Amino acid sequence: MSQSDNYESAASQAATEVASFDEHQKGLLGKFHHALHVTPALVPLIVLVSAIVIFGLLLGSRFFSPFALTLILQQVQIVGIVAAAQSLVILTAGIDLSVGAIAVISSVVMGQFTFRYGLPVEISVLCGLAFGTAIGALNGWLVAAMRLPPFIVTLGMWQIVLAANFLYSANETIRSQDIAEQAPLLQFLGTKFNIGGAVFTYGVIFMVALVLVLAYVLRHTAWGRHVYAVGDDPEAAELSGVNVKATLISVYAIAGLICAFAGWALIGRIGSVSPTSGQLLNIESITAVVIGGISLFGGRGSILGTFFGALIVGVFTLGLRLAGADAQWTFLLIGVLIIAAVAVDQWIRKVAA
Amino acid sequence: MKRLLAGTALAVTALTGAAQAGSHAVSACLITKTDTNPFFVKMREGAEAKAAELGITLNSYAGKIDGDHETQVAAIETCIANGAKGILLTASDTSSIVPAVQQARDAGILVIALDTPLDPIDAADMTFATDNYLAGLLIGQWAKATLGDAAADARIATLDLNVSQPTVDVLRNQGFLDGFGVDLADPNVIGDETDPRLVGSDVTDGNEEGGRRAMENLLAKDPTINVVHTINEPAAAGAYEALKAVGRENDVLIVSVDGGCPGVQNVKDGVIGATSQQYPLLMASLGIEAIAAWAADGVKPQASEGKDFFDTGVALVTDKPAEGVESIDTAKGMELCWG
């Protein structure tokens, strides 16, 4: 990561300057402001580290253990993967409300194709992934070719897909034990391995790898640059030779594929195929994206920020539960974080005074 | 809107009337929380079968999601406009629905609450439901008897429904604790007990995902948990996955409530120790019968002896019967299961 040098330099700068107490406050603030401006993932990273430190101090080893910290990774893996898809769409100034529904129906397709039609499980998984991609591509086509607002398209698609999911599955759960016996590949992403006290699953590894790959692709490939350009100003992008339509369709299709992977990871996490899962994934993923500092107006922000955003929610959720707080406090604080994140984003955008 | 409703009502009446030419057909409504939960799907099947048998026209309505109150109010209004004789209702919001229910009763409609009592319970003409407290009590007694002497220093976790603590959630949780021998403090509140054996409770939304997350959270709090009460079987399945992930699935006792087919299968496989089975099909068919009686000669259904609702029964399903707690085995449970 070329950004890591930036983090370190920014962090070390900040540290030395906070210690030296002088009158160049404005200059300091200005520098900090600039650092935030050039690395959008810095704000959520600071919040994340502070949250971990604060909960670590409050709860001691119960929270600050390899087990608890990697548990957070496991708990956010589904939201994290879906939020990566959501980030791509939001970078193009769109929004995808159908992400959760796509994830769930993909998992149901994987399960039902295996158990109802007796297909080999590898084929079923591929069918599930293809299904998610197809729904995403349809979203993209409606947005790019039919010029419908993404909010409306995916609002409709969300309900269509969720209803189709219930109709097709008759809301029948496929039990974990049956899957483990007959089609263990469905639970593949739930496979865990330990490193000391830390517990990782393939789903968690997949999430981290996905974020890193997307971060690289967005920064260093033409397609990634096109995504930002389309989100920032589609007319200007079109005039400078970007194929806006194709870029949009590809973004929604890839988002659909990533959601299908999330559906696969979901089977690994809960063991069973349950059509009622993931009802709030669209809201949770948008929350992670917003807290992660990606602008809903498109063209600004980084996928790493989203990853940190998802982790912040996870840290707060587990930390507050371990502290014995009522679950409502978690929702309240997440709400505060959402608004604070956008406020900070606005402050960063301001031209330095 | 009114005109549209009336028009719709007319059209529906005309259609159903055509099917039942001659006789003035009795019509009934079934309004459930959702039409996706297998419990309600089974309820609808039971109601439809009984209605067909008695020649009653049945219209079914459901909320889009659990907690979708507006759709239920609209459904009640539709039933009034339709001239229904009776309404079977599983309310999402037990107190807010009361005015709409009152409107229906004022129009001479028999309103029966299924599964979920209204708040207050007498806002409906009658409630046909599982005794959820008894359901909890049975699994609590079973867990205590199964642990034997170890019950005195058990480490208990309860996986409940959600933060708003609906009645069904409270009744199952408190029934379980009562059966296990925990002092309840206020029996209307989850989480005010001071028994040192209680590790804590968390919410699951009644699904696998929530069950797993809640179990993980509580295990992080205290890894020695050995008794787990779950609100329903999907939550139990999720909890089991979390226990399996830390290699403790064989030394933790999970108890649950519902008696759905996948749940009973899980009891058979040893995932769940025991579950209290309820009978949604029976609730619905009895409800339809009550509406038929009401339409025929204006008789209202009566509550069970010593209760303020009609108890549709509950049975403990387990393959490891415990001393002094009546139960049926999983073979019998599979015969009687739903969904």
XYZ file of C-alpha atoms in Angstrom, chain A residues 9-229:
221
model
C 4.052 10.386 8.252
C 0.736 11.995 9.124
C 0.584 10.210 12.441
C 4.150 11.024 13.403
C 3.674 14.657 12.391
C 0.533 14.938 14.419
C 2.137 13.330 17.429
C 5.192 15.618 17.549
C 3.173 18.745 16.949
C 0.518 18.066 19.496
C 3.300 17.694 22.036
C 4.927 21.020 21.096
C 2.616 23.669 22.394
C 3.018 26.864 20.389
C 1.062 29.655 18.723
C 0.955 28.166 15.247
C -2.404 26.647 15.996
C -3.821 27.619 12.661
C -0.859 26.208 10.870
C -1.171 22.969 12.769
C -4.853 22.722 12.161
C -4.209 23.560 8.559
C -1.686 20.748 8.211
C -4.003 18.289 9.907
C -6.810 19.508 7.686
C -4.663 18.909 4.642
C -3.717 15.416 5.788
C -7.388 14.563 6.239
C -8.144 16.031 2.858
C -5.647 13.890 0.964
C -6.352 10.625 2.842
C -10.112 10.254 3.273
C -9.709 7.005 5.241
C -7.789 8.789 7.984
C -10.812 10.049 9.931
C -12.491 6.652 10.323
C -9.103 5.125 11.168
C -8.606 7.640 13.976
C -12.143 6.962 15.264
C -11.593 3.206 15.056
C -8.293 3.249 16.930
C -9.726 5.604 19.584
C -12.775 3.366 20.022
C -10.602 0.265 20.441
C -8.364 2.061 22.940
C -11.304 3.436 24.960
C -13.136 0.098 25.113
C -9.824 -1.613 25.875
C -9.281 0.696 28.859
C -12.883 0.283 30.041
C -13.158 -3.475 29.658
C -9.568 -4.636 29.927
C -8.648 -8.071 28.647
C -12.240 -9.137 28.018
C -12.268 -6.771 25.049
C -8.577 -6.338 24.401
C -7.900 -9.983 23.645
C -7.064 -11.591 20.311
C -10.271 -13.615 20.683
C -12.574 -10.616 21.132
C -10.863 -8.467 18.506
C -11.011 -11.189 15.860
C -14.591 -11.918 16.903
C -15.416 -8.375 15.762
C -13.936 -9.230 12.367
C -16.179 -12.299 12.176
C -19.242 -10.321 13.201
C -18.712 -7.614 10.574
C -17.621 -9.874 7.709
C -21.006 -9.980 5.975
C -21.644 -6.249 6.377
C -18.040 -5.588 5.391
C -18.295 -7.514 2.132
C -21.660 -5.959 1.243
C -20.363 -2.499 2.181
C -17.491 -2.950 -0.290
C -20.096 -3.452 -3.018
C -22.087 -0.493 -1.724
C -18.937 1.669 -1.827
C -18.432 1.047 -5.535
C -22.004 2.065 -6.275
C -21.902 5.139 -4.035
C -18.606 6.264 -5.617
C -20.569 6.561 -8.881
C -23.051 8.824 -7.015
C -25.585 5.984 -6.991
C -26.993 3.944 -4.121
C -27.940 0.286 -3.956
C -30.820 -0.642 -1.661
C -31.016 -4.161 -3.047
C -27.631 -5.392 -1.767
C -29.002 -7.378 1.175
C -31.733 -8.960 -0.909
C -29.194 -9.992 -3.574
C -26.965 -11.559 -0.907
C -29.842 -13.531 0.583
C -31.312 -14.752 -2.694
C -27.854 -15.816 -3.868
C -27.428 -17.895 -0.715
C -30.894 -19.378 -1.208
C -30.076 -20.229 -4.848
C -26.864 -21.942 -3.742
C -28.755 -23.959 -1.130
C -31.903 -24.813 -3.077
C -30.071 -25.721 -6.306
C -28.046 -28.217 -4.295
C -30.842 -29.679 -2.170
C -33.907 -29.284 -4.365
C -32.468 -30.084 -7.811
C -29.531 -32.203 -6.690
C -26.946 -30.200 -8.635
C -23.305 -30.627 -7.637
C -22.560 -28.045 -4.990
C -19.768 -26.387 -7.027
C -22.250 -25.704 -9.830
C -24.816 -24.379 -7.350
C -22.321 -21.922 -5.898
C -21.443 -20.724 -9.394
C -25.155 -20.380 -10.175
C -25.619 -18.298 -7.029
C -22.712 -16.046 -7.965
C -24.016 -15.704 -11.527
C -27.486 -14.922 -10.228
C -26.214 -12.093 -8.039
C -24.166 -10.690 -10.924
C -27.192 -10.815 -13.236
C -29.422 -8.894 -10.812
C -26.644 -6.324 -10.375
C -26.240 -6.007 -14.146
C -29.988 -5.481 -14.507
C -29.813 -2.706 -11.890
C -26.932 -1.160 -13.829
C -28.731 -1.387 -17.142
C -31.835 0.305 -15.714
C -29.683 3.069 -14.227
C -27.322 3.602 -17.158
C -29.384 2.775 -20.241
C -32.897 3.635 -19.062
C -31.590 6.629 -17.082
C -33.694 5.853 -14.020
C -32.547 7.162 -10.628
C -30.507 4.490 -8.786
C -32.497 5.020 -5.593
C -35.754 4.164 -7.348
C -34.358 1.260 -9.357
C -32.810 -0.454 -6.355
C -35.774 0.342 -4.105
C -37.929 -1.579 -6.542
C -35.358 -4.309 -7.072
C -34.992 -4.761 -3.298
C -38.688 -5.594 -2.975
C -38.801 -7.713 -6.136
C -35.805 -9.786 -5.114
C -36.880 -10.190 -1.486
C -40.374 -11.283 -2.499
C -38.935 -13.663 -5.116
C -36.659 -15.034 -2.412
C -39.582 -15.843 -0.115
C -41.747 -17.203 -2.930
C -38.995 -19.416 -4.294
C -37.775 -20.766 -0.960
C -41.207 -20.954 0.734
C -39.131 -19.509 3.557
C -37.745 -22.941 4.323
C -34.504 -23.071 6.220
C -31.937 -25.641 5.115
C -30.424 -26.917 8.322
C -26.770 -26.588 9.178
C -26.396 -30.306 9.906
C -27.733 -31.323 6.482
C -25.398 -28.864 4.750
C -22.370 -30.091 6.698
C -23.236 -33.664 5.740
C -24.108 -33.276 2.078
C -22.665 -30.008 0.783
C -19.853 -28.759 3.033
C -18.617 -26.444 0.284
C -21.566 -24.151 1.041
C -20.047 -23.543 4.476
C -16.527 -23.142 3.049
C -16.196 -19.454 3.958
C -17.091 -20.314 7.554
C -14.022 -22.549 7.907
C -11.943 -21.240 10.778
C -8.305 -21.432 11.760
C -6.522 -20.160 14.844
C -3.353 -18.140 15.176
C -2.640 -18.095 18.892
C -5.838 -16.903 20.522
C -7.008 -15.145 17.377
C -9.701 -16.846 15.332
C -10.043 -16.171 11.619
C -12.469 -17.562 9.082
C -12.017 -17.735 5.320
C -14.891 -15.256 5.101
C -12.880 -12.717 7.095
C -9.811 -13.321 4.929
C -11.994 -12.912 1.854
C -13.344 -9.593 3.167
C -9.872 -8.183 3.870
C -8.503 -9.405 0.545
C -11.507 -7.973 -1.294
C -11.006 -4.562 0.308
C -7.288 -4.526 -0.546
C -7.863 -5.637 -4.140
C -10.611 -3.054 -4.665
C -8.460 -0.339 -3.077
C -5.681 -1.179 -5.527
C -8.019 -1.395 -8.518
C -9.693 1.916 -7.702
C -6.394 3.726 -7.324
C -4.222 2.198 -9.977
C -6.320 1.032 -12.894
C -8.100 2.900 -15.646
C -11.413 1.321 -14.656
C -10.984 2.521 -11.079
C -10.260 6.040 -12.229
C -13.319 5.894 -14.473
C -15.488 4.955 -11.499
C -14.354 8.094 -9.657
C -14.725 10.231 -12.774
